GROMACS .gro file of C-alpha atoms in nm:
model
  251
    1MET     CA    1  -3.430  -2.389   1.717
    2PRO     CA    2  -3.527  -2.082   1.487
    3ALA     CA    3  -3.217  -1.905   1.304
    4SER     CA    4  -3.334  -1.609   1.425
    5ASN     CA    5  -3.306  -1.645   1.815
    6SER     CA    6  -2.958  -1.792   1.747
    7ARG     CA    7  -2.876  -1.453   1.573
    8SER     CA    8  -3.020  -1.246   1.857
    9ARG     CA    9  -2.804  -1.418   2.113
   10ARG     CA   10  -2.457  -1.349   1.910
   11PRO     CA   11  -2.242  -1.119   2.116
   12ALA     CA   12  -2.101  -0.805   1.953
   13GLY     CA   13  -1.793  -0.896   1.903
   14GLU     CA   14  -1.877  -1.229   1.707
   15THR     CA   15  -2.133  -1.015   1.526
   16ARG     CA   16  -1.838  -0.769   1.444
   17ALA     CA   17  -1.569  -1.050   1.307
   18LEU     CA   18  -1.893  -1.220   1.113
   19MET     CA   19  -1.983  -0.872   0.916
   20LEU     CA   20  -1.593  -0.813   0.831
   21ASP     CA   21  -1.549  -1.146   0.759
   22ALA     CA   22  -1.838  -1.160   0.502
   23ALA     CA   23  -1.725  -0.803   0.350
   24VAL     CA   24  -1.371  -0.913   0.297
   25GLU     CA   25  -1.472  -1.226   0.101
   26ARG     CA   26  -1.659  -1.016  -0.103
   27VAL     CA   27  -1.373  -0.741  -0.149
   28HIS     CA   28  -1.162  -1.028  -0.225
   29ALA     CA   29  -1.430  -1.170  -0.528
   30GLU     CA   30  -1.523  -0.802  -0.660
   31GLY     CA   31  -1.287  -0.562  -0.536
   32LEU     CA   32  -1.430  -0.237  -0.362
   33LEU     CA   33  -1.643  -0.035  -0.627
   34LEU     CA   34  -1.607   0.324  -0.650
   35ASP     CA   35  -1.917   0.394  -0.454
   36TYR     CA   36  -1.939   0.123  -0.209
   37ALA     CA   37  -2.236   0.005  -0.398
   38ASN     CA   38  -2.105  -0.367  -0.332
   39ILE     CA   39  -2.082  -0.300   0.056
   40GLU     CA   40  -2.469  -0.326   0.107
   41MET     CA   41  -2.554  -0.389   0.467
   42GLU     CA   42  -2.884  -0.581   0.468
   43ASP     CA   43  -2.709  -0.816   0.229
   44LEU     CA   44  -2.405  -0.883   0.435
   45ILE     CA   45  -2.633  -0.883   0.737
   46ARG     CA   46  -2.817  -1.199   0.525
   47ALA     CA   47  -2.454  -1.329   0.454
   48ALA     CA   48  -2.293  -1.342   0.754
   49GLY     CA   49  -2.622  -1.459   0.965
   50VAL     CA   50  -2.584  -1.203   1.233
   51PRO     CA   51  -2.872  -0.959   1.424
   52ARG     CA   52  -2.957  -0.653   1.205
   53SER     CA   53  -2.986  -0.466   1.529
   54THR     CA   54  -2.653  -0.530   1.681
   55VAL     CA   55  -2.464  -0.447   1.341
   56PHE     CA   56  -2.629  -0.091   1.355
   57ARG     CA   57  -2.527  -0.049   1.713
   58ILE     CA   58  -2.177  -0.107   1.616
   59TRP     CA   59  -2.193   0.081   1.285
   60PRO     CA   60  -2.472   0.349   1.253
   61ASP     CA   61  -2.404   0.340   0.856
   62ARG     CA   62  -2.236   0.251   0.579
   63VAL     CA   63  -1.936   0.465   0.568
   64ALA     CA   64  -1.856   0.389   0.952
   65PHE     CA   65  -1.874  -0.003   0.799
   66VAL     CA   66  -1.646   0.062   0.531
   67ALA     CA   67  -1.380   0.246   0.711
   68ASP     CA   68  -1.358  -0.079   0.949
   69LEU     CA   69  -1.338  -0.316   0.673
   70VAL     CA   70  -1.084  -0.097   0.475
   71ARG     CA   71  -0.865  -0.108   0.820
   72ALA     CA   72  -0.906  -0.499   0.868
   73LEU     CA   73  -0.809  -0.547   0.544
   74PHE     CA   74  -0.462  -0.377   0.584
   75GLU     CA   75  -0.458  -0.454   0.925
   76ALA     CA   76  -0.463  -0.844   0.763
   77ASP     CA   77  -0.189  -0.733   0.470
   78ALA     CA   78   0.147  -0.894   0.589
   79GLY     CA   79   0.305  -0.565   0.381
   80PHE     CA   80   0.119  -0.332   0.606
   81GLU     CA   81   0.338  -0.427   0.916
   82ALA     CA   82   0.673  -0.358   0.709
   83GLY     CA   83   0.577  -0.112   0.475
   84PHE     CA   84   0.682  -0.327   0.185
   85ASP     CA   85   0.547  -0.689   0.071
   86GLY     CA   86   0.752  -0.980   0.171
   87GLU     CA   87   0.972  -1.016  -0.158
   88THR     CA   88   1.049  -0.654  -0.156
   89LEU     CA   89   1.152  -0.637   0.190
   90GLN     CA   90   1.384  -0.926   0.154
   91LEU     CA   91   1.564  -0.769  -0.155
   92ILE     CA   92   1.636  -0.438   0.042
   93ARG     CA   93   1.755  -0.594   0.335
   94GLY     CA   94   1.976  -0.816   0.157
   95VAL     CA   95   2.145  -0.480  -0.015
   96ILE     CA   96   2.151  -0.333   0.353
   97ALA     CA   97   2.340  -0.657   0.451
   98ASP     CA   98   2.576  -0.624   0.149
   99GLY     CA   99   2.592  -0.237   0.146
  100ALA     CA  100   2.733  -0.248   0.501
  101GLY     CA  101   3.064  -0.441   0.361
  102ALA     CA  102   3.093  -0.275   0.059
  103ASP     CA  103   3.409  -0.067   0.030
  104GLY     CA  104   3.437   0.268  -0.134
  105ARG     CA  105   3.155   0.503  -0.272
  106ASP     CA  106   3.119   0.347  -0.626
  107ALA     CA  107   3.026   0.001  -0.441
  108ARG     CA  108   2.795   0.154  -0.261
  109GLU     CA  109   2.631   0.349  -0.537
  110ILE     CA  110   2.617   0.002  -0.723
  111ALA     CA  111   2.427  -0.150  -0.397
  112LEU     CA  112   2.188   0.136  -0.425
  113ARG     CA  113   2.125   0.083  -0.805
  114ARG     CA  114   2.076  -0.308  -0.771
  115ALA     CA  115   1.826  -0.234  -0.465
  116VAL     CA  116   1.624   0.011  -0.665
  117ARG     CA  117   1.612  -0.196  -1.002
  118LEU     CA  118   1.539  -0.502  -0.833
  119ALA     CA  119   1.292  -0.384  -0.535
  120VAL     CA  120   1.083  -0.136  -0.759
  121ALA     CA  121   1.045  -0.389  -1.044
  122HIS     CA  122   0.914  -0.677  -0.779
  123ASN     CA  123   0.698  -0.450  -0.575
  124ILE     CA  124   0.540  -0.259  -0.860
  125VAL     CA  125   0.359  -0.598  -0.957
  126ALA     CA  126   0.315  -0.709  -0.596
  127VAL     CA  127   0.121  -0.397  -0.486
  128GLU     CA  128  -0.152  -0.499  -0.733
  129ASP     CA  129  -0.212  -0.811  -0.609
  130SER     CA  130  -0.257  -0.662  -0.285
  131VAL     CA  131  -0.639  -0.630  -0.192
  132ALA     CA  132  -0.597  -0.365   0.063
  133TYR     CA  133  -0.399  -0.155  -0.188
  134ARG     CA  134  -0.647  -0.185  -0.414
  135ALA     CA  135  -0.933  -0.081  -0.164
  136TYR     CA  136  -0.673   0.235  -0.103
  137ARG     CA  137  -0.684   0.321  -0.453
  138THR     CA  138  -1.046   0.296  -0.500
  139MET     CA  139  -1.121   0.490  -0.175
  140SER     CA  140  -0.856   0.754  -0.296
  141ALA     CA  141  -0.997   0.797  -0.649
  142ALA     CA  142  -1.332   0.844  -0.531
  143LEU     CA  143  -1.206   1.143  -0.322
  144ALA     CA  144  -1.031   1.254  -0.607
  145SER     CA  145  -1.315   1.231  -0.869
  146GLY     CA  146  -1.486   1.538  -0.752
  147ASP     CA  147  -1.796   1.378  -0.699
  148SER     CA  148  -2.001   1.338  -0.376
  149VAL     CA  149  -1.849   1.070  -0.175
  150PRO     CA  150  -2.006   0.922   0.119
  151GLY     CA  151  -1.858   1.017   0.417
  152GLY     CA  152  -1.619   1.212   0.225
  153ASP     CA  153  -1.436   1.355   0.549
  154GLU     CA  154  -1.418   1.016   0.762
  155ILE     CA  155  -1.267   0.852   0.420
  156ARG     CA  156  -0.996   1.106   0.441
  157ALA     CA  157  -0.937   1.065   0.765
  158LEU     CA  158  -0.886   0.712   0.703
  159LEU     CA  159  -0.652   0.737   0.421
  160ILE     CA  160  -0.434   0.997   0.618
  161GLU     CA  161  -0.411   0.728   0.902
  162ILE     CA  162  -0.311   0.429   0.696
  163GLU     CA  163  -0.035   0.647   0.495
  164ASP     CA  164   0.102   0.763   0.804
  165ARG     CA  165   0.145   0.439   0.932
  166TYR     CA  166   0.298   0.316   0.589
  167LEU     CA  167   0.515   0.613   0.549
  168GLU     CA  168   0.662   0.583   0.887
  169ARG     CA  169   0.775   0.226   0.801
  170MET     CA  170   0.908   0.303   0.459
  171ALA     CA  171   1.139   0.563   0.626
  172ALA     CA  172   1.261   0.370   0.874
  173MET     CA  173   1.380   0.129   0.586
  174TYR     CA  174   1.491   0.422   0.387
  175ARG     CA  175   1.710   0.544   0.700
  176ALA     CA  176   1.890   0.196   0.763
  177LEU     CA  177   1.934   0.165   0.375
  178ASN     CA  178   2.121   0.525   0.370
  179ASP     CA  179   2.336   0.432   0.683
  180ALA     CA  180   2.450   0.107   0.519
  181LEU     CA  181   2.541   0.259   0.190
  182GLY     CA  182   2.704   0.576   0.377
  183LEU     CA  183   2.420   0.827   0.255
  184ARG     CA  184   2.225   1.104   0.429
  185MET     CA  185   1.916   1.306   0.326
  186ARG     CA  186   1.994   1.633   0.173
  187PRO     CA  187   1.951   1.954   0.367
  188GLY     CA  188   1.578   2.050   0.378
  189VAL     CA  189   1.408   1.698   0.321
  190ASP     CA  190   1.391   1.417   0.546
  191ALA     CA  191   1.314   1.009   0.488
  192ARG     CA  192   0.988   1.058   0.521
  193ASP     CA  193   1.001   1.342   0.225
  194LEU     CA  194   1.161   1.080   0.032
  195ALA     CA  195   0.897   0.783   0.111
  196VAL     CA  196   0.612   1.058   0.025
  197ALA     CA  197   0.817   1.101  -0.324
  198ILE     CA  198   0.867   0.725  -0.383
  199MET     CA  199   0.479   0.624  -0.253
  200ALA     CA  200   0.347   0.901  -0.533
  201THR     CA  201   0.585   0.756  -0.785
  202ILE     CA  202   0.478   0.413  -0.758
  203ASP     CA  203   0.115   0.511  -0.716
  204GLY     CA  204   0.132   0.695  -1.036
  205MET     CA  205   0.321   0.430  -1.227
  206SER     CA  206   0.075   0.188  -1.101
  207ASP     CA  207  -0.221   0.388  -1.226
  208HIS     CA  208  -0.047   0.410  -1.582
  209ARG     CA  209   0.027   0.053  -1.587
  210ARG     CA  210  -0.340  -0.029  -1.564
  211ILE     CA  211  -0.436   0.147  -1.908
  212ALA     CA  212  -0.076   0.051  -2.080
  213PRO     CA  213   0.104  -0.240  -1.929
  214ALA     CA  214   0.312  -0.293  -2.190
  215ARG     CA  215   0.419   0.049  -2.203
  216VAL     CA  216   0.536   0.060  -1.830
  217ASP     CA  217   0.662  -0.299  -1.819
  218THR     CA  218   0.848  -0.319  -2.092
  219SER     CA  219   1.225  -0.371  -1.978
  220ARG     CA  220   1.434  -0.072  -2.059
  221HIS     CA  221   1.798  -0.154  -2.116
  222VAL     CA  222   2.031   0.141  -1.939
  223ALA     CA  223   2.401   0.181  -1.839
  224LEU     CA  224   2.427   0.426  -1.515
  225GLY     CA  225   2.739   0.506  -1.391
  226ASP     CA  226   3.026   0.274  -1.507
  227ASP     CA  227   2.748  -0.034  -1.509
  228GLU     CA  228   2.709  -0.240  -1.821
  229PRO     CA  229   2.344  -0.191  -1.953
  230GLU     CA  230   2.106  -0.337  -1.747
  231GLU     CA  231   1.712  -0.432  -1.750
  232TRP     CA  232   1.525  -0.173  -1.600
  233HIS     CA  233   1.161  -0.120  -1.540
  234VAL     CA  234   1.068   0.233  -1.582
  235ALA     CA  235   0.913   0.262  -1.246
  236ALA     CA  236   1.255   0.154  -1.110
  237LEU     CA  237   1.460   0.421  -1.316
  238ALA     CA  238   1.192   0.704  -1.187
  239VAL     CA  239   1.247   0.610  -0.798
  240TYR     CA  240   1.606   0.580  -0.872
  241GLY     CA  241   1.630   0.944  -1.014
  242VAL     CA  242   1.415   1.041  -0.699
  243TYR     CA  243   1.652   0.874  -0.435
  244ALA     CA  244   1.949   1.029  -0.589
  245MET     CA  245   1.821   1.351  -0.608
  246PHE     CA  246   1.659   1.311  -0.222
  247THR     CA  247   2.034   1.204  -0.075
  248GLU     CA  248   2.401   1.293  -0.104
  249PRO     CA  249   2.721   1.076   0.053
  250ASP     CA  250   2.750   1.139   0.427
  251ALA     CA  251   3.094   1.228   0.368
   0.00000   0.00000   0.00000
């Protein structure tokens, strides 16, 4: 039977899934280019083996398709639902469990430093391995470039949606960490503000890390409080400074 007849009978749901699968495979192989030039609809239609007419009923233009593609990348990323990659989440939960039994403010401060030192050093590397995160950064860079971005308003709305979902999950984890370590947010800021500040710190460090990885990743031997000097990633030091300024002991 001719392939065109087979294509014409594909239901819209199957066509949608096949197109997104083909595009996800391409992004995994090539990344998402700044102008989305590698997300070429006609090429993907051929690769997916789906009817052109159905594709353009689902997505009237490439921008609509790219928005669904990026959403699909995030929803397939296990770290999206948690707000952190699996190992970072495990590190934070371990500190929450230890901190809940810590006796005294000094012990809790040590627990917070340990959480930040270990979790950030791992997370800043892990985010670069996330295809979804790299696609998000590409789209964000496109919007910030000052050039005309295809579907700029729609892309901005998508990024706001993705950020809102991430920030709420991060804020929930910081609330739990604060409760375990006897901390509270300083008057005037909340856990979501803390999440915004930490996300911005990690994003900025990640950008610079791509330019000069050794400058960012080289360990710093730093003593904080009464601790002996330990190896700190510079991003972890920055995040610890943010966390310490946004919170205070819950006296």
